[in-house]
PDB file of C-alpha atoms in Angstrom:
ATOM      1  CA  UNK A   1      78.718 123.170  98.662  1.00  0.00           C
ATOM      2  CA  UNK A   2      82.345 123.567 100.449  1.00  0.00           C
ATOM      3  CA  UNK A   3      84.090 120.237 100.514  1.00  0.00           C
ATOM      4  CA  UNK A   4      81.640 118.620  98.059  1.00  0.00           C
ATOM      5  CA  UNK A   5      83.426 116.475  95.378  1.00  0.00           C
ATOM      6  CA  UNK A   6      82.085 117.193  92.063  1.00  0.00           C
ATOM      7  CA  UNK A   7      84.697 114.658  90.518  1.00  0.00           C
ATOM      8  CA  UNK A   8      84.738 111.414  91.366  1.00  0.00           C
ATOM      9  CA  UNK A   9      87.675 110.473  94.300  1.00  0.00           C
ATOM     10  CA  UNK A  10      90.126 107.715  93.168  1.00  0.00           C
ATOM     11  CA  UNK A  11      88.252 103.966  93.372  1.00  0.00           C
ATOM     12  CA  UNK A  12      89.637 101.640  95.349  1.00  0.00           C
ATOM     13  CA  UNK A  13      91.240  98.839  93.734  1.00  0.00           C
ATOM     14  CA  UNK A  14      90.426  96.511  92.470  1.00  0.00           C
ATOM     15  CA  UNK A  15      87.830  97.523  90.116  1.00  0.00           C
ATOM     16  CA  UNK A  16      84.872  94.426  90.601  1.00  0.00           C
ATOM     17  CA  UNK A  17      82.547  95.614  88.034  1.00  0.00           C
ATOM     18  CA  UNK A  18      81.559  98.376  85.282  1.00  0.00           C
ATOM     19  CA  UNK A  19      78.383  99.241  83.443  1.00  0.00           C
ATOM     20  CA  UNK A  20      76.940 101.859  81.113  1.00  0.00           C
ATOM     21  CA  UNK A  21      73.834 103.788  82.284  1.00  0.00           C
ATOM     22  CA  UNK A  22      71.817 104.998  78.951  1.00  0.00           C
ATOM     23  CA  UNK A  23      69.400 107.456  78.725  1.00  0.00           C
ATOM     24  CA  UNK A  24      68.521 108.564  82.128  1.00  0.00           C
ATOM     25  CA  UNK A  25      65.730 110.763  83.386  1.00  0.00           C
ATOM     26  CA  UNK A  26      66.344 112.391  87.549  1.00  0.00           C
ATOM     27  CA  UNK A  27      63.189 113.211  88.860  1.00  0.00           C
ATOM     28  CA  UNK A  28      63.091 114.313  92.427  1.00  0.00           C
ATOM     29  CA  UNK A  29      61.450 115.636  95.380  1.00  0.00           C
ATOM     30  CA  UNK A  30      62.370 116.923  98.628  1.00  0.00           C
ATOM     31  CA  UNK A  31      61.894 114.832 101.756  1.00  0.00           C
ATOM     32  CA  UNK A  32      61.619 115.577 105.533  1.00  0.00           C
ATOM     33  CA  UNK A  33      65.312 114.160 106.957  1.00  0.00           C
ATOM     34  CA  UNK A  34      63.220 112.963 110.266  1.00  0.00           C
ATOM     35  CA  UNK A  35      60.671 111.423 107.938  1.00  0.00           C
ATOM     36  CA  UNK A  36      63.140 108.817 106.410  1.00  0.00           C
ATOM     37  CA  UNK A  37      65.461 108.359 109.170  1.00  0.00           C
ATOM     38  CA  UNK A  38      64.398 104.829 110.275  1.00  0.00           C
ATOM     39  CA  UNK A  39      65.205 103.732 106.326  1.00  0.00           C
ATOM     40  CA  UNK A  40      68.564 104.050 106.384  1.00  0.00           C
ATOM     41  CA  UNK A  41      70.897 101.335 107.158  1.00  0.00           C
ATOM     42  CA  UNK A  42      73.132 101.283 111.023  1.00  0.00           C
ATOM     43  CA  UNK A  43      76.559 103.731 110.244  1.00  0.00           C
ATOM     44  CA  UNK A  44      74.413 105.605 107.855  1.00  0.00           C
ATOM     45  CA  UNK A  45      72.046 108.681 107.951  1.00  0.00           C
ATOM     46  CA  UNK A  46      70.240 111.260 105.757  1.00  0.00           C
ATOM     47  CA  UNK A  47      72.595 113.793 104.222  1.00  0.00           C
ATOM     48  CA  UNK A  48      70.795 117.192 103.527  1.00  0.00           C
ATOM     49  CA  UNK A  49      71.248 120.028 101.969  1.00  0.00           C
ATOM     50  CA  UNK A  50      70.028 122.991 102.757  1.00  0.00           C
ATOM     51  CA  UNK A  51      67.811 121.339 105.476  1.00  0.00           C
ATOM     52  CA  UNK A  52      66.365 119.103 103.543  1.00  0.00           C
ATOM     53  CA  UNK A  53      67.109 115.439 101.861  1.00  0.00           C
ATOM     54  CA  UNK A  54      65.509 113.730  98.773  1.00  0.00           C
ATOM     55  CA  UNK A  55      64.254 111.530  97.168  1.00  0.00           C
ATOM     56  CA  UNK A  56      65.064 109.985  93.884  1.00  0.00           C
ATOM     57  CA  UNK A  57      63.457 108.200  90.831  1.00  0.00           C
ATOM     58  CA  UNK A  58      65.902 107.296  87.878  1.00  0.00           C
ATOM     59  CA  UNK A  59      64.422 105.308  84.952  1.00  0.00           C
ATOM     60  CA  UNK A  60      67.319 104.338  82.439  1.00  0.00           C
ATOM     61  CA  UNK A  61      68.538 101.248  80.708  1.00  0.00           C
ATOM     62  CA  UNK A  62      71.901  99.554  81.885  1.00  0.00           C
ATOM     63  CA  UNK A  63      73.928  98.252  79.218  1.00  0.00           C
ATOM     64  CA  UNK A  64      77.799  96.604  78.766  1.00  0.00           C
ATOM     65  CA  UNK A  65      78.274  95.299  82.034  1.00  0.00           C
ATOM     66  CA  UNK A  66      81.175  93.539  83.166  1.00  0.00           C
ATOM     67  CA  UNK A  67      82.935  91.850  85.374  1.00  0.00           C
ATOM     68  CA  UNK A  68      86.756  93.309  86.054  1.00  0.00           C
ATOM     69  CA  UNK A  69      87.563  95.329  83.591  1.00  0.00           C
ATOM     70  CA  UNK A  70      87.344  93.051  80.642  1.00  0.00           C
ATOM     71  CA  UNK A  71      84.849  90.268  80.902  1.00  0.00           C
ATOM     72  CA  UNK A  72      81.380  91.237  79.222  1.00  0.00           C
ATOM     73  CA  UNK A  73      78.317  89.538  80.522  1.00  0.00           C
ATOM     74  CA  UNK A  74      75.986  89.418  77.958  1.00  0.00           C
ATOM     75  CA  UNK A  75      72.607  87.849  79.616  1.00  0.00           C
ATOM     76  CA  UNK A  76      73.022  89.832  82.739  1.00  0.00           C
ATOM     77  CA  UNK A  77      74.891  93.019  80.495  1.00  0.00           C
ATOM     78  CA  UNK A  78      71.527  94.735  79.393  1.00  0.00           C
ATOM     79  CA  UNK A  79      68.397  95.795  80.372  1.00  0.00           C
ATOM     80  CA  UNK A  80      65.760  98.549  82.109  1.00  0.00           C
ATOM     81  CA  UNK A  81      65.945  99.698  85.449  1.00  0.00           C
ATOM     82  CA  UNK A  82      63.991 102.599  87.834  1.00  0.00           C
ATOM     83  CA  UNK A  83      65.631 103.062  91.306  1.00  0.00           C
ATOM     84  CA  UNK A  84      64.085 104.649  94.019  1.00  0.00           C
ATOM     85  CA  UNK A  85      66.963 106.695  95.902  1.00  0.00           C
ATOM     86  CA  UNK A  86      67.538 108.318  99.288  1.00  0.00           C
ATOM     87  CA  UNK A  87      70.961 110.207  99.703  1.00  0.00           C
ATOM     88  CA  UNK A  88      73.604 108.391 102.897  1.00  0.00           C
ATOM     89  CA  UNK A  89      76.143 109.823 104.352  1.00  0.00           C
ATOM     90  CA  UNK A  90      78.235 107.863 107.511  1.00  0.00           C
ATOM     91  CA  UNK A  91      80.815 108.636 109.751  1.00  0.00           C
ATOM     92  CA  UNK A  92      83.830 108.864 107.866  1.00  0.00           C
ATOM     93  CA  UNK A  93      82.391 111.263 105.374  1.00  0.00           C
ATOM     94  CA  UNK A  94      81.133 109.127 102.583  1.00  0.00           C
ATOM     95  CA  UNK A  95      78.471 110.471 100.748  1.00  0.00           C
ATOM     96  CA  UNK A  96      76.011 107.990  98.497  1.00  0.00           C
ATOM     97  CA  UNK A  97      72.716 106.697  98.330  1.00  0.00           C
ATOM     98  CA  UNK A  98      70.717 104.046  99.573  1.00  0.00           C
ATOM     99  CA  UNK A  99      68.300 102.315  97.282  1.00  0.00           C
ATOM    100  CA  UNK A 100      64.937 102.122  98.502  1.00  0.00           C
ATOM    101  CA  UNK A 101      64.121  99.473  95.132  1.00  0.00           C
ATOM    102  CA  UNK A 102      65.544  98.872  92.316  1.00  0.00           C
ATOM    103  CA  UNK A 103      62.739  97.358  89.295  1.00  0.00           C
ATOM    104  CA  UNK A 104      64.398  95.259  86.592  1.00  0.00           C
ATOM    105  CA  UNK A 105      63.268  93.741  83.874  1.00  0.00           C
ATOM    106  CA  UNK A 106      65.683  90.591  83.913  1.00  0.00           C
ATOM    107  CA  UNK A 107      64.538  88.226  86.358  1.00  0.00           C
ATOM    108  CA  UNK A 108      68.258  86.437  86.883  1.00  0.00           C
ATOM    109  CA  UNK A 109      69.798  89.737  88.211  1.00  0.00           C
ATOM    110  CA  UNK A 110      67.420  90.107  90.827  1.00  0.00           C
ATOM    111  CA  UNK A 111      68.480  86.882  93.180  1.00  0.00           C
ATOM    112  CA  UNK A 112      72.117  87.552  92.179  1.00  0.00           C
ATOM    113  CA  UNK A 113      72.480  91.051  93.568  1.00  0.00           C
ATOM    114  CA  UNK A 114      70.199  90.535  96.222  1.00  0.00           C
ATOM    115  CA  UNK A 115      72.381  88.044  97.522  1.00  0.00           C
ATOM    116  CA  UNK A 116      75.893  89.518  96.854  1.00  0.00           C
ATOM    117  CA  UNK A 117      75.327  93.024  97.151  1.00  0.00           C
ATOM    118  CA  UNK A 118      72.322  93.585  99.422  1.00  0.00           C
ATOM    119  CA  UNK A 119      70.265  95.552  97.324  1.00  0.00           C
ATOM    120  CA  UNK A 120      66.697  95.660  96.939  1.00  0.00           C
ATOM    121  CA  UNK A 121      66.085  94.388  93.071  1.00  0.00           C
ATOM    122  CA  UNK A 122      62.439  93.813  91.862  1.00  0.00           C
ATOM    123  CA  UNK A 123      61.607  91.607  88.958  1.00  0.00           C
ATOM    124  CA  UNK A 124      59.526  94.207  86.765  1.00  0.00           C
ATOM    125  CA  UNK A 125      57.656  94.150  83.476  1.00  0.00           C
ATOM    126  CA  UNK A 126      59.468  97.287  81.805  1.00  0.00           C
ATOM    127  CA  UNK A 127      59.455  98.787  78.560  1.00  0.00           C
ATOM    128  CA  UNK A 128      61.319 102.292  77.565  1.00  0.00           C
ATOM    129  CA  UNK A 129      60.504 103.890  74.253  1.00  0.00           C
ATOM    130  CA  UNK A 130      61.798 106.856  72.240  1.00  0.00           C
ATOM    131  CA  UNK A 131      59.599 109.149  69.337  1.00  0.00           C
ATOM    132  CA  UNK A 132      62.085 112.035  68.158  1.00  0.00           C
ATOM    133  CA  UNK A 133      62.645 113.534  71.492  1.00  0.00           C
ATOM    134  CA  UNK A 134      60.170 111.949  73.372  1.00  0.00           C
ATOM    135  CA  UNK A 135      61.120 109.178  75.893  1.00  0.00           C
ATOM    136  CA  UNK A 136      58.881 107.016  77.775  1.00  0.00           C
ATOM    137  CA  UNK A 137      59.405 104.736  80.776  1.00  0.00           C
ATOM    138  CA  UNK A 138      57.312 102.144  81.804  1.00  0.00           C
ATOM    139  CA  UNK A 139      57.261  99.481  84.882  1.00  0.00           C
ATOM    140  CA  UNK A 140      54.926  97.352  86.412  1.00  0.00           C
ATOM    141  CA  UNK A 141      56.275  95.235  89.390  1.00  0.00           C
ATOM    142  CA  UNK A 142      55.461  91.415  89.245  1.00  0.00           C
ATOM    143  CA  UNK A 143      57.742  90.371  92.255  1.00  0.00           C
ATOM    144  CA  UNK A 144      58.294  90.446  95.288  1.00  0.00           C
ATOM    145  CA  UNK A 145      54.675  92.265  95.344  1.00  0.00           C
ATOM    146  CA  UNK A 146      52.985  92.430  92.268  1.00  0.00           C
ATOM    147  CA  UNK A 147      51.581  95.869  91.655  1.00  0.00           C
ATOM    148  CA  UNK A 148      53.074  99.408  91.846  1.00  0.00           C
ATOM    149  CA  UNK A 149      53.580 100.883  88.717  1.00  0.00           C
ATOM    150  CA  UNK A 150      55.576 103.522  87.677  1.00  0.00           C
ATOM    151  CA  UNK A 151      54.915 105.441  83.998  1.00  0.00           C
ATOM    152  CA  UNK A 152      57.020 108.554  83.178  1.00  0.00           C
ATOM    153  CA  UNK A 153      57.371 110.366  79.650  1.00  0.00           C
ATOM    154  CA  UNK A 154      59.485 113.625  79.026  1.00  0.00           C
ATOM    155  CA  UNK A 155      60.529 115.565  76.079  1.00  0.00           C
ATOM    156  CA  UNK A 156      64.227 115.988  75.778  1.00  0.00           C
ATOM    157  CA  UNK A 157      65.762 119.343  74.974  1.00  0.00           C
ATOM    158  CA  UNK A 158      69.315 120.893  74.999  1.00  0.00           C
ATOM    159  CA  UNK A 159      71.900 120.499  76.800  1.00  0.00           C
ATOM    160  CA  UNK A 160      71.577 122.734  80.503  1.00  0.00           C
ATOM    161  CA  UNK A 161      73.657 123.811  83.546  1.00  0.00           C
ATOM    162  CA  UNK A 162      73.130 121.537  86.771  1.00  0.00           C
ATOM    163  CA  UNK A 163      72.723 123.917  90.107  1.00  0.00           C
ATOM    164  CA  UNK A 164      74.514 123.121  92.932  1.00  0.00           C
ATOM    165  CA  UNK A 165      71.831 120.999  94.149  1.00  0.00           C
ATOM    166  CA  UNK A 166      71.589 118.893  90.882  1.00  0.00           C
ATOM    167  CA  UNK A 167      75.172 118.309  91.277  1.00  0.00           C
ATOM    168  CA  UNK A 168      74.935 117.106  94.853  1.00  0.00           C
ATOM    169  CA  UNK A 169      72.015 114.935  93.861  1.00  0.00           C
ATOM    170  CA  UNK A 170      74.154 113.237  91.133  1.00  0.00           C
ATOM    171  CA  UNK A 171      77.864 113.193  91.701  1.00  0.00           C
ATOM    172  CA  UNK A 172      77.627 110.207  94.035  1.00  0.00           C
ATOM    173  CA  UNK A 173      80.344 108.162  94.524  1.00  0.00           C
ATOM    174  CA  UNK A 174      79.064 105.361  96.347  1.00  0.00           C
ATOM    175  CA  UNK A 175      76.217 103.537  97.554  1.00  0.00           C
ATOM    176  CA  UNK A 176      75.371 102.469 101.187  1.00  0.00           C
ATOM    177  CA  UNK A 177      73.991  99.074 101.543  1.00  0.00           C
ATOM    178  CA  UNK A 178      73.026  96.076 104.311  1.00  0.00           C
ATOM    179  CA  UNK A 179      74.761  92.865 103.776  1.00  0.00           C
ATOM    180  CA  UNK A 180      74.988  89.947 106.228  1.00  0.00           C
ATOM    181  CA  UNK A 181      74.123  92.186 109.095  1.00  0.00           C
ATOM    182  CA  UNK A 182      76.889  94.763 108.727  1.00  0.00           C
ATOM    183  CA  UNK A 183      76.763  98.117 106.565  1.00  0.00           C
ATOM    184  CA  UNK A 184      78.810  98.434 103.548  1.00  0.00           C
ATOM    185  CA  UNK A 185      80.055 101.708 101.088  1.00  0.00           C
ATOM    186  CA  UNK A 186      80.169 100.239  97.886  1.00  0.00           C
ATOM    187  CA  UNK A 187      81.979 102.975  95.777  1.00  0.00           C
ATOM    188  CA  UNK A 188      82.166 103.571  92.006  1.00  0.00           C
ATOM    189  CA  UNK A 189      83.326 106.207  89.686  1.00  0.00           C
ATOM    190  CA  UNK A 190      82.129 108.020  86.526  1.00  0.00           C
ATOM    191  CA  UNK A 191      82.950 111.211  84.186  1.00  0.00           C
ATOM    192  CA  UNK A 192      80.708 114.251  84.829  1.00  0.00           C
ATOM    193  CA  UNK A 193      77.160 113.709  83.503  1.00  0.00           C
ATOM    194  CA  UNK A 194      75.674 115.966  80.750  1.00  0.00           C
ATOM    195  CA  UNK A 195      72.560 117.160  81.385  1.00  0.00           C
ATOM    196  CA  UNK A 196      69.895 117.954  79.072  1.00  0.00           C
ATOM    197  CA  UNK A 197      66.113 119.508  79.968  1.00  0.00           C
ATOM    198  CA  UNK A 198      63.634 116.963  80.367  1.00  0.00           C
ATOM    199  CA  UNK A 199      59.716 118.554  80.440  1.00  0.00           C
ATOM    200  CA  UNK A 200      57.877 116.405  82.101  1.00  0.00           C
ATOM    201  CA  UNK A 201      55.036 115.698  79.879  1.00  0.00           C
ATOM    202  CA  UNK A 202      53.280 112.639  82.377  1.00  0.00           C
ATOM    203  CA  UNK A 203      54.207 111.375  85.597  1.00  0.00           C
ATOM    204  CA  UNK A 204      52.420 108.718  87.211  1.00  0.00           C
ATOM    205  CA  UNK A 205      54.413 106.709  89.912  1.00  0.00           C
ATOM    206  CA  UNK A 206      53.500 104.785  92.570  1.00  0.00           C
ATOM    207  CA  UNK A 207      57.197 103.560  93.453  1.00  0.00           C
ATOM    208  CA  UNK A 208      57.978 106.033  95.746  1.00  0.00           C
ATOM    209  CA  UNK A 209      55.470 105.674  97.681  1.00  0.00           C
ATOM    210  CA  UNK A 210      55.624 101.721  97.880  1.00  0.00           C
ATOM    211  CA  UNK A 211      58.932 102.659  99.144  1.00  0.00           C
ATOM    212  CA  UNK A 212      57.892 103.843 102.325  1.00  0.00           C
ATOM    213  CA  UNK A 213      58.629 107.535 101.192  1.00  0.00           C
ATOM    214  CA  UNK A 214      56.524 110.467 101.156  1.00  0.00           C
ATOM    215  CA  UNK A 215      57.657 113.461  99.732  1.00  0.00           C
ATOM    216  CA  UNK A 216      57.586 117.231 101.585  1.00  0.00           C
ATOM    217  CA  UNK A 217      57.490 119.805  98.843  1.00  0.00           C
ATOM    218  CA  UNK A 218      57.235 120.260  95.062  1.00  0.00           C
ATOM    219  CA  UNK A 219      59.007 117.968  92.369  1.00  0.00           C
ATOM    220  CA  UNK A 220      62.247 119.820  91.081  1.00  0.00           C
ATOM    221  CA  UNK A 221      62.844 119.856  87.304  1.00  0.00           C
ATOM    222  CA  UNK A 222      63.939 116.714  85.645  1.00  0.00           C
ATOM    223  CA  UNK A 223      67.083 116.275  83.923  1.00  0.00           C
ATOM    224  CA  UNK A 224      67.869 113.832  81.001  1.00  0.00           C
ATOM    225  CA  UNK A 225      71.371 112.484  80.537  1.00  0.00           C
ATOM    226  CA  UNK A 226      72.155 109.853  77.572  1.00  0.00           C
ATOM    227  CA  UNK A 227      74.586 108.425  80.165  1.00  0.00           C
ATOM    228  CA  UNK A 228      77.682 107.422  81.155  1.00  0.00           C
ATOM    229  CA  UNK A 229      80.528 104.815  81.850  1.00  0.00           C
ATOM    230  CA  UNK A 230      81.103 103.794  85.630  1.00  0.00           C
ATOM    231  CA  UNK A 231      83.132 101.323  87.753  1.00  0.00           C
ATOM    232  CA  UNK A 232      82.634 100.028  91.004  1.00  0.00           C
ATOM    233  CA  UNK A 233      85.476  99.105  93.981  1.00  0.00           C
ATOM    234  CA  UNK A 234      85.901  96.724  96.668  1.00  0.00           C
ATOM    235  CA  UNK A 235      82.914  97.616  99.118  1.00  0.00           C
ATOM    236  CA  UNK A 236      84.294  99.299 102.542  1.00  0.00           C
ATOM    237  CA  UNK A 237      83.059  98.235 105.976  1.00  0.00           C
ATOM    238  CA  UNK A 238      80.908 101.308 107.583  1.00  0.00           C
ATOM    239  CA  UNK A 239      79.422  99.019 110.845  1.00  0.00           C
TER     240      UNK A 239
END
């Protein structure tokens, strides 16, 4: 895609926060753009490719995160997440996502980031598990609605090749989001992912729907990445 970066542009300074992002598992589908319009925040709309936008749902575990550069924050530094993910793009070019929900499984993050950084965490019962090179993720939502569920388990194999539209999907470099009324890019930076298959060998979500998204075509193959290092900059004004 002309003009896309596949590397991440420099961050603004100064860095605010970094985190680790273990053992990851992209599962998506494509969505109508005119179907998810209405989710996205003012400044922001769907970017597309090929016609089409999608939607995402990333189990993984987020480890070492800290504050700066340097201070590690152990209670809040570890633990499971699966994000539900549209892809943003506003008017000065910046490309992203917007989080539709975010399940966690530690209860303290999700007032914290609600509050500071606008996005949509759920306190979740979660569990991830690994047999050889099996991996299973498991959720269960217990607030703010108690409920949807969300069980995925693939078998990891070697390493693969991301097409054009896997590396759309997941070079990112930023994150639209809805704070105090006005529209924010929050950006971050990481080193390019490695990808490894991931045969789906169950699937049974009900997060994306919950989400207020319905998908418009078949699932694409899921990738697995064992993760990587990324830092966040001083959120940008969009509207």
């Amino acid at each position: 895609m002309a003009g896309f970066p596949i590397t991440a542009p420099d961050l603004p300074r100064p860095v605010t926060f970094g985190q680790f992002w273990a053992d990851l598992t992209f599962v998506h589908w494509p969505v109508r753009p005119e179907a998810v319009a209405h989710l996205y925040p003012p400044g922001t709309r769907p970017d597309v490719f090929d016609g089409a936008t999608y939607v995402g749902l990333i189990p993984f575990t987020m480890r070492h995160t800290a504050v700066g550069t340097a201070l590690p924050l152990p209670y809040f530094g570890t633990f499971h997440e699966t994000n539900v993910r549209l892809y943003s793009v506003d008017d000065a070019g910046h490309r992203g996502v917007v989080f539709r929900s975010l399940e966690t499984a530690r209860f303290a993050v999700v007032p914290v980031v609600r509050a500071t950084l606008g996005v949509p965490y759920m306190w979740a019962r979660m569990r991830i598990t690994r047999s050889g090179d099996r991996i299973r993720y498991e959720s269960v939502r217990r607030w703010p609605r108690r409920g949807p569920r969300s069980g995925v388990t693939v078998r990891v194999g070697a390493d693969v090749e991301p097409t054009p539209l896997e590396v759309w999907l997941t070079a990112r470099w930023g994150a639209h989001t809805r704070i105090a009324g006005r529209t924010w890019w929050v950006p971050n930076e990481h080193a390019a992912w490695r990808f490894q298959s991931a045969e789906i060998l169950e699937l049974d979500d009900e997060l994306v729907a919950a989400a207020g998204v319905e998908p418009s075509g078949d699932r694409l193959r899921a990738l697995f990445s064992p993760g990587v290092h990324a830092r966040f900059g001083r959120p940008v004004r969009v509207k």
